[in-house]
Tab-separated table of C-alpha atoms in Angstrom:
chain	number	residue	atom	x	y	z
A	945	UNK	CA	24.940	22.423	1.671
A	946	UNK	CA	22.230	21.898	4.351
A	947	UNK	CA	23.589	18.712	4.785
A	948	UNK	CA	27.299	19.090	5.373
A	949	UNK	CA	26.649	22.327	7.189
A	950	UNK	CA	23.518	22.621	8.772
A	951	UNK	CA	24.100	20.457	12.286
A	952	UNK	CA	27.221	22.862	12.448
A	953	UNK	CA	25.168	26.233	11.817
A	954	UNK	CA	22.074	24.988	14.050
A	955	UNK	CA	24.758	24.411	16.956
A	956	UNK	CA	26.154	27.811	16.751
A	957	UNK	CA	22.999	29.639	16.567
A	958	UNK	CA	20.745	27.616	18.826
A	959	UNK	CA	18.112	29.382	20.601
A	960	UNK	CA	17.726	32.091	17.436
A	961	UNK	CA	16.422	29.566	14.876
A	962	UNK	CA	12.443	29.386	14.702
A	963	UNK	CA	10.736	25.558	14.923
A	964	UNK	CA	9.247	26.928	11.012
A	965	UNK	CA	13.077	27.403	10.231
A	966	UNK	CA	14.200	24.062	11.687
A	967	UNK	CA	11.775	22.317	9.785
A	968	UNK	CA	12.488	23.871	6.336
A	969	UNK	CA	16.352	22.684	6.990
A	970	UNK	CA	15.242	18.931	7.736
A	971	UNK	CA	12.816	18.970	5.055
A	972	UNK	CA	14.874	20.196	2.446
A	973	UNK	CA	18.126	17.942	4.088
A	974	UNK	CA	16.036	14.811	3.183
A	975	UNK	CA	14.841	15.434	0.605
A	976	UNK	CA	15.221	13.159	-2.535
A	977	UNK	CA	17.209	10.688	0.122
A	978	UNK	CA	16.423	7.113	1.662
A	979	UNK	CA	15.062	9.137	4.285
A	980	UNK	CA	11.622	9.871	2.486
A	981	UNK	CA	11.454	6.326	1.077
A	982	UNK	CA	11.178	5.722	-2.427
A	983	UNK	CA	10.718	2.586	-5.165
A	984	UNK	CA	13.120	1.141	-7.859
A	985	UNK	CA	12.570	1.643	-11.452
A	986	UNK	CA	13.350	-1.506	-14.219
A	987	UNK	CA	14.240	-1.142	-17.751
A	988	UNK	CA	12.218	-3.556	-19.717
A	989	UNK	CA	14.700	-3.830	-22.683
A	990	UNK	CA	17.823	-3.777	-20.942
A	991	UNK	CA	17.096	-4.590	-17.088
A	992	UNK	CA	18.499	-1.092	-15.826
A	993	UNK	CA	17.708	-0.194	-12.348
A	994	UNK	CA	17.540	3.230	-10.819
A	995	UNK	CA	16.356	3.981	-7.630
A	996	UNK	CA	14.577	7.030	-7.026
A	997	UNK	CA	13.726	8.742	-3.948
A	998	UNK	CA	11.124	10.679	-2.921
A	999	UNK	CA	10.702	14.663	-2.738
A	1000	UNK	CA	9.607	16.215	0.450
A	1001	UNK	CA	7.402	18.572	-1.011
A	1002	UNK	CA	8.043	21.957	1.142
A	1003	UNK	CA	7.129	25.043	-0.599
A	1004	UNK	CA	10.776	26.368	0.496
A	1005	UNK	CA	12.646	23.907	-1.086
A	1006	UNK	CA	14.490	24.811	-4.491
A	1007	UNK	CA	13.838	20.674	-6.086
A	1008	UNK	CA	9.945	20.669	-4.762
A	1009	UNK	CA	8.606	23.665	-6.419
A	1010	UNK	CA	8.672	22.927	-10.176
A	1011	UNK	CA	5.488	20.529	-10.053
A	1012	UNK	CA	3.393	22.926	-8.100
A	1013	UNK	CA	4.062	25.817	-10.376
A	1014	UNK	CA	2.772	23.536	-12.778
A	1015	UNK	CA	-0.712	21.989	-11.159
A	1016	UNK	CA	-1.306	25.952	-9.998
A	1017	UNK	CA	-1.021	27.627	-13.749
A	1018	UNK	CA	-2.719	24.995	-14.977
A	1019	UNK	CA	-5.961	25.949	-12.702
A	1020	UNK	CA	-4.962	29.354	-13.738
A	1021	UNK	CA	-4.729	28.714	-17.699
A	1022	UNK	CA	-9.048	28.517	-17.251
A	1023	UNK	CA	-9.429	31.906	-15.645
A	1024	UNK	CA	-7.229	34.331	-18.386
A	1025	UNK	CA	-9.465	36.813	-20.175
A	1026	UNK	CA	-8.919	38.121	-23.991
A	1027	UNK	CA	-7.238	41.709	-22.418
A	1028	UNK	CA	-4.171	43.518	-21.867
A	1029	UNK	CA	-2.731	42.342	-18.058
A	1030	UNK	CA	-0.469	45.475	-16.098
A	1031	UNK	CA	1.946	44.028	-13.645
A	1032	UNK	CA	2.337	46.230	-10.331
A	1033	UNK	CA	4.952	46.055	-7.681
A	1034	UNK	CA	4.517	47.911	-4.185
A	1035	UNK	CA	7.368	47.880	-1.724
A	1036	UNK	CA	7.778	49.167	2.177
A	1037	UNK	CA	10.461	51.604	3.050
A	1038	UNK	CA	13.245	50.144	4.950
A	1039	UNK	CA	12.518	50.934	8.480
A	1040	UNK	CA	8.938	49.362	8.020
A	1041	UNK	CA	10.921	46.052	6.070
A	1042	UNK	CA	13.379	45.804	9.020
A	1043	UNK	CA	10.616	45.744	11.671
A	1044	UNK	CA	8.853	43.243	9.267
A	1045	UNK	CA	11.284	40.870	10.528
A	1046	UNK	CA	10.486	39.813	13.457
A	1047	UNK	CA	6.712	40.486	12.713
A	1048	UNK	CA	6.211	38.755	9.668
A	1049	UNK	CA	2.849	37.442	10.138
A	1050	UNK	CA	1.368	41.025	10.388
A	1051	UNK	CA	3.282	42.693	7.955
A	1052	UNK	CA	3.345	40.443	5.089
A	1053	UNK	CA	-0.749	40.189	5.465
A	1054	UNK	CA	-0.745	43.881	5.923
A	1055	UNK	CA	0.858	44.501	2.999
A	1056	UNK	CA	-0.695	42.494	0.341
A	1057	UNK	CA	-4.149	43.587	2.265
A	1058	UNK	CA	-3.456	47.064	1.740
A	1059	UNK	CA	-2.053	46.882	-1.384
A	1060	UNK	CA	-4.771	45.031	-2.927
A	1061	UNK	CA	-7.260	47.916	-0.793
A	1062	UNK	CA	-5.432	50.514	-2.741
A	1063	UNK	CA	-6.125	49.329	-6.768
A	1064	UNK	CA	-9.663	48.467	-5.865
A	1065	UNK	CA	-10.330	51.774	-4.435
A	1066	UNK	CA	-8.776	53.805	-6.841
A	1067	UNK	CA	-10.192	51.712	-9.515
A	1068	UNK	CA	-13.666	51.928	-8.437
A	1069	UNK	CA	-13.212	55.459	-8.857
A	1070	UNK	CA	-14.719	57.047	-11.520
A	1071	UNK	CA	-12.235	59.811	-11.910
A	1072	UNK	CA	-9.496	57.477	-12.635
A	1073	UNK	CA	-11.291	53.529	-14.046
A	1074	UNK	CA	-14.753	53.254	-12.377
A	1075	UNK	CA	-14.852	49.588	-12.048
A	1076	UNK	CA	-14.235	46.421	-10.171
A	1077	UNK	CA	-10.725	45.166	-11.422
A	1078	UNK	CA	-9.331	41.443	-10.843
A	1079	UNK	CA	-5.755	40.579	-8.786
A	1080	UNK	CA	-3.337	38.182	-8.414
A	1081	UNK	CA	-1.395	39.142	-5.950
A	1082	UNK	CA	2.352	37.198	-5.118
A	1083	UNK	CA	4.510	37.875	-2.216
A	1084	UNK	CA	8.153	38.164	-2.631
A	1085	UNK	CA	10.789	39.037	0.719
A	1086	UNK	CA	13.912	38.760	-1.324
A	1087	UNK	CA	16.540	40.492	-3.527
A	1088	UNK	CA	18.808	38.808	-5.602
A	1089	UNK	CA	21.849	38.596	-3.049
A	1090	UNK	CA	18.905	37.202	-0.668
A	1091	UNK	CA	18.509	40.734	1.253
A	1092	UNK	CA	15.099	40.834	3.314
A	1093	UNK	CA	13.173	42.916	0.912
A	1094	UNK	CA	9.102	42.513	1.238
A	1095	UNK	CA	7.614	43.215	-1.662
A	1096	UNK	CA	4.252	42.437	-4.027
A	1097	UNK	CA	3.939	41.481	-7.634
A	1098	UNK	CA	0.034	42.141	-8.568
A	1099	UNK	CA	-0.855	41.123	-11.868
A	1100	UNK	CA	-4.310	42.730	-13.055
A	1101	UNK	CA	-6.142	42.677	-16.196
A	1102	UNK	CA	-6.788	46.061	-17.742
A	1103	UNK	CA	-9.946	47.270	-17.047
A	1104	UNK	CA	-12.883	45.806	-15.008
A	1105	UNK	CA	-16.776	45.151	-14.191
A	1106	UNK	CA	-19.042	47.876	-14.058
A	1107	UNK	CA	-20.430	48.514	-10.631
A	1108	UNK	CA	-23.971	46.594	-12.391
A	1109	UNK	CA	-21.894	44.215	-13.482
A	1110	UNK	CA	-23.526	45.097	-17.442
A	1111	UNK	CA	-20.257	45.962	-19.218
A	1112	UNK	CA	-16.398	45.960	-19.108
A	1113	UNK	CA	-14.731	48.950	-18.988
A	1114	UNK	CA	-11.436	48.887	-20.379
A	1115	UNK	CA	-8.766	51.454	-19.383
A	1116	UNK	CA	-6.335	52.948	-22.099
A	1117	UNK	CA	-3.947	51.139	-24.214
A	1118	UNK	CA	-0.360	51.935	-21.704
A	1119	UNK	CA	-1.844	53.236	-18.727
A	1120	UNK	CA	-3.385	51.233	-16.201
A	1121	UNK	CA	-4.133	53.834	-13.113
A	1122	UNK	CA	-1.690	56.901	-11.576
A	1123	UNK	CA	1.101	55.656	-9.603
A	1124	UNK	CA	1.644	58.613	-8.187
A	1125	UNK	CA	-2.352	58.561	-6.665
A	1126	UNK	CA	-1.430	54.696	-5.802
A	1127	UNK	CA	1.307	55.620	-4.152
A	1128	UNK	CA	-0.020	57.749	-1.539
A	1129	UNK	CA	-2.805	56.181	-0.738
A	1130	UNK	CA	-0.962	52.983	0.057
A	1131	UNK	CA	1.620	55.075	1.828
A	1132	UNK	CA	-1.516	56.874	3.517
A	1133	UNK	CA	-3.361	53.200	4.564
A	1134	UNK	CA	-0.361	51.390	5.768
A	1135	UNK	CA	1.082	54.257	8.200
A	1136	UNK	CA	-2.717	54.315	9.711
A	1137	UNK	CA	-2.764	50.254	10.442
A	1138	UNK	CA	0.503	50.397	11.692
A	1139	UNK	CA	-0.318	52.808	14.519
A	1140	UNK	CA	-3.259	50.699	14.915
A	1141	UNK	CA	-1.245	47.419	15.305
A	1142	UNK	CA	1.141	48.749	17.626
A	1143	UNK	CA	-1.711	50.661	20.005
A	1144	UNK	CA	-2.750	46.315	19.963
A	1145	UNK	CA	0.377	45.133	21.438
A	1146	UNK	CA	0.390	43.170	18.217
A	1147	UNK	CA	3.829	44.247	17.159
A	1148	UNK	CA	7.153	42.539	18.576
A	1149	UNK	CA	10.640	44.511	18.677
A	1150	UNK	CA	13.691	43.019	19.822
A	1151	UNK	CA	17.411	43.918	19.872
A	1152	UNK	CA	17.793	47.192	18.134
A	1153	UNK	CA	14.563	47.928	17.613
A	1154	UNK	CA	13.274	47.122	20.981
A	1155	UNK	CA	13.014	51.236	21.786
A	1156	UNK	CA	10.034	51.279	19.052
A	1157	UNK	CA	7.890	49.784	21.978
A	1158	UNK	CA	7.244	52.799	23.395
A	1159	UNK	CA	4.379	54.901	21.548
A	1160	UNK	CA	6.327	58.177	20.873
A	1161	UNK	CA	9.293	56.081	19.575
A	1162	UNK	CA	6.813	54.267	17.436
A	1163	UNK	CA	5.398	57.441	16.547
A	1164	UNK	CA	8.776	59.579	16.058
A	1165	UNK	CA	10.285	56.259	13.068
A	1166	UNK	CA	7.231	56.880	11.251
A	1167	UNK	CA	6.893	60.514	11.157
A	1168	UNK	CA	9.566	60.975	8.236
A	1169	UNK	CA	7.621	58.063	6.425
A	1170	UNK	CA	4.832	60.780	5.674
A	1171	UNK	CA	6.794	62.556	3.715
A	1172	UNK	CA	8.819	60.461	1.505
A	1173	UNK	CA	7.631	58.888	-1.867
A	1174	UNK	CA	7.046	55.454	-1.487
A	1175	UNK	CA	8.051	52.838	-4.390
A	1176	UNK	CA	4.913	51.748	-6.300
A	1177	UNK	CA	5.963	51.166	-10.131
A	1178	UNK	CA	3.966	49.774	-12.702
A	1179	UNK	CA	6.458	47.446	-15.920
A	1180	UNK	CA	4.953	47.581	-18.835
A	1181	UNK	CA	1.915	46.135	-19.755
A	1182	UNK	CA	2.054	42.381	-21.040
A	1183	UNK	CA	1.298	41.398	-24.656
A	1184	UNK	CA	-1.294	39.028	-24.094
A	1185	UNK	CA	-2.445	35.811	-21.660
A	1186	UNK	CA	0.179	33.751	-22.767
A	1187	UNK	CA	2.863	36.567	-21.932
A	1188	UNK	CA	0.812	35.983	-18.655
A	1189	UNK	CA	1.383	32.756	-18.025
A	1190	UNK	CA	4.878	32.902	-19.151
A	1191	UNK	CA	5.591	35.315	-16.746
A	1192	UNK	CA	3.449	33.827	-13.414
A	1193	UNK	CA	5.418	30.349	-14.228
A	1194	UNK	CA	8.623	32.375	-13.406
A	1195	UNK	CA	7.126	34.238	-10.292
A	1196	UNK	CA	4.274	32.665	-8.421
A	1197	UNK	CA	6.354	29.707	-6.892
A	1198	UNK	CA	9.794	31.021	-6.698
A	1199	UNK	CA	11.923	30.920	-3.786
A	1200	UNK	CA	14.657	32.978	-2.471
A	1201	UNK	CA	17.317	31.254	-4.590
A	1202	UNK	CA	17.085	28.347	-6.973
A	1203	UNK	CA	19.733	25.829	-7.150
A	1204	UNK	CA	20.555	26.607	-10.868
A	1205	UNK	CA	22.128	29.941	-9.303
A	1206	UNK	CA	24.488	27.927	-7.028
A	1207	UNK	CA	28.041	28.234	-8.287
A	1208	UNK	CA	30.204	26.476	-5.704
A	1209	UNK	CA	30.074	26.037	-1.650
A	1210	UNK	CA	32.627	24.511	1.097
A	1211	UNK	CA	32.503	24.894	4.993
A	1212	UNK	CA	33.611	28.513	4.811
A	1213	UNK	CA	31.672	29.886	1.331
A	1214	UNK	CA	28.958	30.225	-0.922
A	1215	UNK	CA	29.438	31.319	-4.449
A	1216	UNK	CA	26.251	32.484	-6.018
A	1217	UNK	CA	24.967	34.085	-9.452
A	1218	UNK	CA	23.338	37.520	-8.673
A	1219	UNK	CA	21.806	40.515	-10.113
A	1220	UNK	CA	22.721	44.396	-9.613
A	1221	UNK	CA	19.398	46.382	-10.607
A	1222	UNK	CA	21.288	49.749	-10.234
A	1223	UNK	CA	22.900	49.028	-13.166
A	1224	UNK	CA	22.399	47.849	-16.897
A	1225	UNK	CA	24.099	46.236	-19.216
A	1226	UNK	CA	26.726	43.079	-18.729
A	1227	UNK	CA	27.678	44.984	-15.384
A	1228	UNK	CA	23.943	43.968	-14.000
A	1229	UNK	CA	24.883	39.935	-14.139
A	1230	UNK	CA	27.492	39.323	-11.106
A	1231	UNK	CA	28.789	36.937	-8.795
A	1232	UNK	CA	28.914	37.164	-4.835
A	1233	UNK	CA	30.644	35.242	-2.066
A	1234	UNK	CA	29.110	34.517	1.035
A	1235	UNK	CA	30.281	33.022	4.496
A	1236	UNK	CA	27.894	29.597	4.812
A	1237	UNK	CA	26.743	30.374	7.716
A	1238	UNK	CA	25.725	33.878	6.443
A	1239	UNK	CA	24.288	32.342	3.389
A	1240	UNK	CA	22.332	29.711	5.368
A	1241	UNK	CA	20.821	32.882	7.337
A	1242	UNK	CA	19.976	34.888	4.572
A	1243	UNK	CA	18.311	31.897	3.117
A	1244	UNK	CA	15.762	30.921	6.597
A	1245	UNK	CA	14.763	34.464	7.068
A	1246	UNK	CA	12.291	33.863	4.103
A	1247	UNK	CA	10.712	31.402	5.723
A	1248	UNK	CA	7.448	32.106	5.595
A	1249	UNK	CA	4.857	31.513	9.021
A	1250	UNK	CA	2.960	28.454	9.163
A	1251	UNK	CA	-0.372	29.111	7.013
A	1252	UNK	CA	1.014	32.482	5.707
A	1253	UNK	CA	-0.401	32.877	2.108
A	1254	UNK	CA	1.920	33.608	-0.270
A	1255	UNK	CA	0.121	33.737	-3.589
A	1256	UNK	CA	-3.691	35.802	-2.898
A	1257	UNK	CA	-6.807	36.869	-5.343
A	1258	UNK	CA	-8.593	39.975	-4.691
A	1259	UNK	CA	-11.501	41.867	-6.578
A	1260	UNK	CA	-13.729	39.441	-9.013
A	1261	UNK	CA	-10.891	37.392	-8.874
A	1262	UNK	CA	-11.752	36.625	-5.287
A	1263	UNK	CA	-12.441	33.009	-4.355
A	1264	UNK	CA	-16.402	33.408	-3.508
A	1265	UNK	CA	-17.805	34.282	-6.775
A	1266	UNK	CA	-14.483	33.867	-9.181
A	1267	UNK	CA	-15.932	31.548	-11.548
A	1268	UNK	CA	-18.871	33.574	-12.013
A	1269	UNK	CA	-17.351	36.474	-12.526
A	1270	UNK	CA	-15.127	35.041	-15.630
A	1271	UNK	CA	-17.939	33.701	-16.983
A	1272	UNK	CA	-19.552	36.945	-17.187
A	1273	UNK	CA	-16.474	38.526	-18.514
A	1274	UNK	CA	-16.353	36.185	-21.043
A	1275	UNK	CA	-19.702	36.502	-22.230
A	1276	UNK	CA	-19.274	40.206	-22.597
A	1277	UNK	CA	-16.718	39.679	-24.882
A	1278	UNK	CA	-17.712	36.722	-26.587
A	1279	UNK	CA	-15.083	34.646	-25.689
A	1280	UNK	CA	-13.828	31.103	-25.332
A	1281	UNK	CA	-12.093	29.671	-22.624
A	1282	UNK	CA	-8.746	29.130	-23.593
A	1283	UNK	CA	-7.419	25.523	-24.512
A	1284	UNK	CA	-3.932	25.587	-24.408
A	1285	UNK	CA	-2.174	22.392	-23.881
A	1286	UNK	CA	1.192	23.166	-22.999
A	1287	UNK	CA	0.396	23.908	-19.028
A	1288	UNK	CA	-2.465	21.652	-18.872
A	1289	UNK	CA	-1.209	18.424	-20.680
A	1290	UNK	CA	1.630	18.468	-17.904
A	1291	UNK	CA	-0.437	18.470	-14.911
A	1292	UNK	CA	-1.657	14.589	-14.585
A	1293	UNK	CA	0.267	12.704	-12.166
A	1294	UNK	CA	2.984	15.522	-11.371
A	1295	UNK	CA	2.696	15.551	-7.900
A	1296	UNK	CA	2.961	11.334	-7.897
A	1297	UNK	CA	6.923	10.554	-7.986
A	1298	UNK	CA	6.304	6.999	-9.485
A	1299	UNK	CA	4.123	8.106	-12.526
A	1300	UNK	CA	6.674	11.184	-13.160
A	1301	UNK	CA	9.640	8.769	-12.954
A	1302	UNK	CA	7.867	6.321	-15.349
A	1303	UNK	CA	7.180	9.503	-17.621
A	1304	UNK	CA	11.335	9.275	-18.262
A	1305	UNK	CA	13.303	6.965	-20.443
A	1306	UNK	CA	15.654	4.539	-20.005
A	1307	UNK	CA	19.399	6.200	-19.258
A	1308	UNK	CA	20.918	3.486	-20.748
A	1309	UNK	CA	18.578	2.530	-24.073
A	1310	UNK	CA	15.359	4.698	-23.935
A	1311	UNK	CA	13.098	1.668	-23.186
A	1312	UNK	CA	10.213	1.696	-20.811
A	1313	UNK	CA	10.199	2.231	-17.094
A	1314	UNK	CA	8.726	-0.268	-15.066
A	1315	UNK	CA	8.168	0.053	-10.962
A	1316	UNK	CA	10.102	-2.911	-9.631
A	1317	UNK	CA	9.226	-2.302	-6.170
A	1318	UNK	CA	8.932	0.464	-3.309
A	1319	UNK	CA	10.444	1.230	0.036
A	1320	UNK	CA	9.295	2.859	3.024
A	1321	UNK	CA	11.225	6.121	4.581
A	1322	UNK	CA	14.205	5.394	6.844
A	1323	UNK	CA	14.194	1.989	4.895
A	1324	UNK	CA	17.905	1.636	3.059
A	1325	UNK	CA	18.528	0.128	-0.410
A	1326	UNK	CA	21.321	-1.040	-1.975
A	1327	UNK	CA	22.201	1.436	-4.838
A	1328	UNK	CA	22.203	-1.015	-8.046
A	1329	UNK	CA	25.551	-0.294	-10.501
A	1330	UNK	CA	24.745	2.463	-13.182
A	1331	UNK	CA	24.442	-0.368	-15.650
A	1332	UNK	CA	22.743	-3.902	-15.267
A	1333	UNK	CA	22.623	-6.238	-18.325
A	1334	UNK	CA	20.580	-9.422	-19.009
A	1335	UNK	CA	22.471	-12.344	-19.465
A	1336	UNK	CA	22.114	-13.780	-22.416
């Protein structure tokens, strides 16, 4: 699509289109093309060649993400502890999401900041958990028809350190902490560092929003905010680790759509696979048709800042003293690290395209692989016929 499409849709909207944006589109246009280079596989039985190009790795593109969902669970599979995991989502109202927009940088940080913030404070409260919980926290900006929608999926274990660090202190069975409680301290928190950001000059506002630069205008679209109940939900609580993992591998490296969901395209629409939440049932599963170049925008305005963080640990799951931490956990229960196979055994050599291409069969007769040679990017090869055949 990006490639039959995207000159035409960067011509029509030049001068809105961010350098980050421009260089997901090249990125994802070469990828797995000449462009990238490549080398040139050869059947040892039957003398098949294949060429096969190489990826260009982005974490925005749909074909590069697979392998580095993989590597990250597996250096995840070493930290799960023998507990009951809660998985938390906290969302921004829609007049804080559409100023996100053109200050993505600060929002997005502010939000997984603060909503970390609010579980470790209420946790460490000994009226609700008393103790130092562990969290994952992964940052999502999309709905299923591609909608800007910031939001935060926080997995955390159930329970946590005591503040001595002696004992863990589990909470009960279905309830992790009150939503209600979370809820209005986040809501509380990110109003406050709002007002703080703009009194900084550090928030931008263009177009519609450009009134919002004055204070009392600022002041005046948050004022309602205060009163309404913002969305902080808690699904039910997973059934183990490997529920865990099962569900991270679908979350932590997803993009705003997949190619999988792709139905159809041409120079005037996109036909997609989407989801309705509002409603249950067969009803829920949909399709929707898109104008290109509206699908092509809805697709770069989840482009994520250069160095933006999409996937953050907070409490003893924080980077300084993680691995201490665990092991402390551990010991308190009297557990093993886990040594499951079926994340780990995959990670060697997925992030080298040779060694995963010699991982494959033979198309034509399920022999061995062999690496007949390489090619640099921008070099061209010719394309060898789907079949090649020793002579006798």
């Amino acid at each position: 699509m990006f490639r039959d499409h995207g000159a035409a849709w960067r011509a029509a909207n030049a001068g809105h289109i961010s350098l980050d944006q421009l260089k997901v589109m090249s990125a994802i246009e070469r990828c797995r093309t000449a462009a990238l280079g490549g080398h040139v596989t050869r059947c040892e039985d039957c003398a098949h060649e294949h060429i096969a190009y190489n990826s260009c790795r982005n974490r925005h593109c749909p074909k590069c993400q697979a392998g580095a969902a993989r590597a990250w669970l597996a250096a995840r599979e070493a930290e799960l502890l023998p507990v009951r995991y809660f998985h938390l989502v906290f969302t921004l109202p829609k007049q804080v999401a559409d100023i996100a927009r053109t200050n993505k940088r600060e929002i997005y940080n502010l939000l997984m900041r603060i909503s970390a913030d609010t579980v470790i404070k209420i946790a460490a409260d000994p009226k609700h958990l008393g103790a130092q919980v562990g969290i994952t926290s992964v940052l999502h900006t999309w709905g299923s028809a591609m909608t800007h929608h910031p939001h935060v999926h926080m997995i955390v274990p159930g329970g946590g350190l005591s503040a001595d660090g002696t004992k863990w202190i589990a909470c009960r069975k279905n309830f992790f902490l009150s939503m209600r409680v979370l809820s209005r301290l986040y809501r509380r928190l990110i109003l406050e560092e709002l007002a703080q950001l703009h009194k900084a000059g550090k928030l931008h506002f263009f177009g519609d929003h450009a009134g919002l630069a004055d204070s009392a205008a600022f002041e005046a679209m948050l004022a309602p905010l205060r009163k309404i109940d913002w969305v902080v939900y808690a699904k039910e609580p997973f059934a183990g680790p490997k529920a865990v993992l099962a569900y991270l591998s679908r979350y932590t490296h997803r993009i705003a759509i997949s190619n999988s969901r792709l139905i159809r395209f041409d120079a005037h629409s996109v036909t997609f696979r989407a989801k309705d939440y509002r409603l249950n049932g067969a009803r829920r599963h949909t399709t929707m048709t898109l104008a290109t170049g509206e699908f092509i925008r809805r697709f770069l305005i989840h482009v994520l800042p250069k160095g933006q963080h999409r996937i953050r640990h907070y409490g003893f799951y924080g980077n300084g003293n993680r691995a201490a931490n665990i092991s402390r956990i551990r010991d308190l229960f009297g557990a093993e690290p886990p040594t499951w196979k079926e994340v780990g055994d995959k990670d060697e050599g997925d992030n080298d395209p040779c060694l995963r291409c010699l991982a494959l069969p033979c198309p034509c007769c399920g022999g061995r692989l062999i690496i007949k040679g390489t090619f640099k990017p921008t070099q061209q090869t010719k394309a060898p016929p789907r079949s090649t055949r020793h002579a006798a």
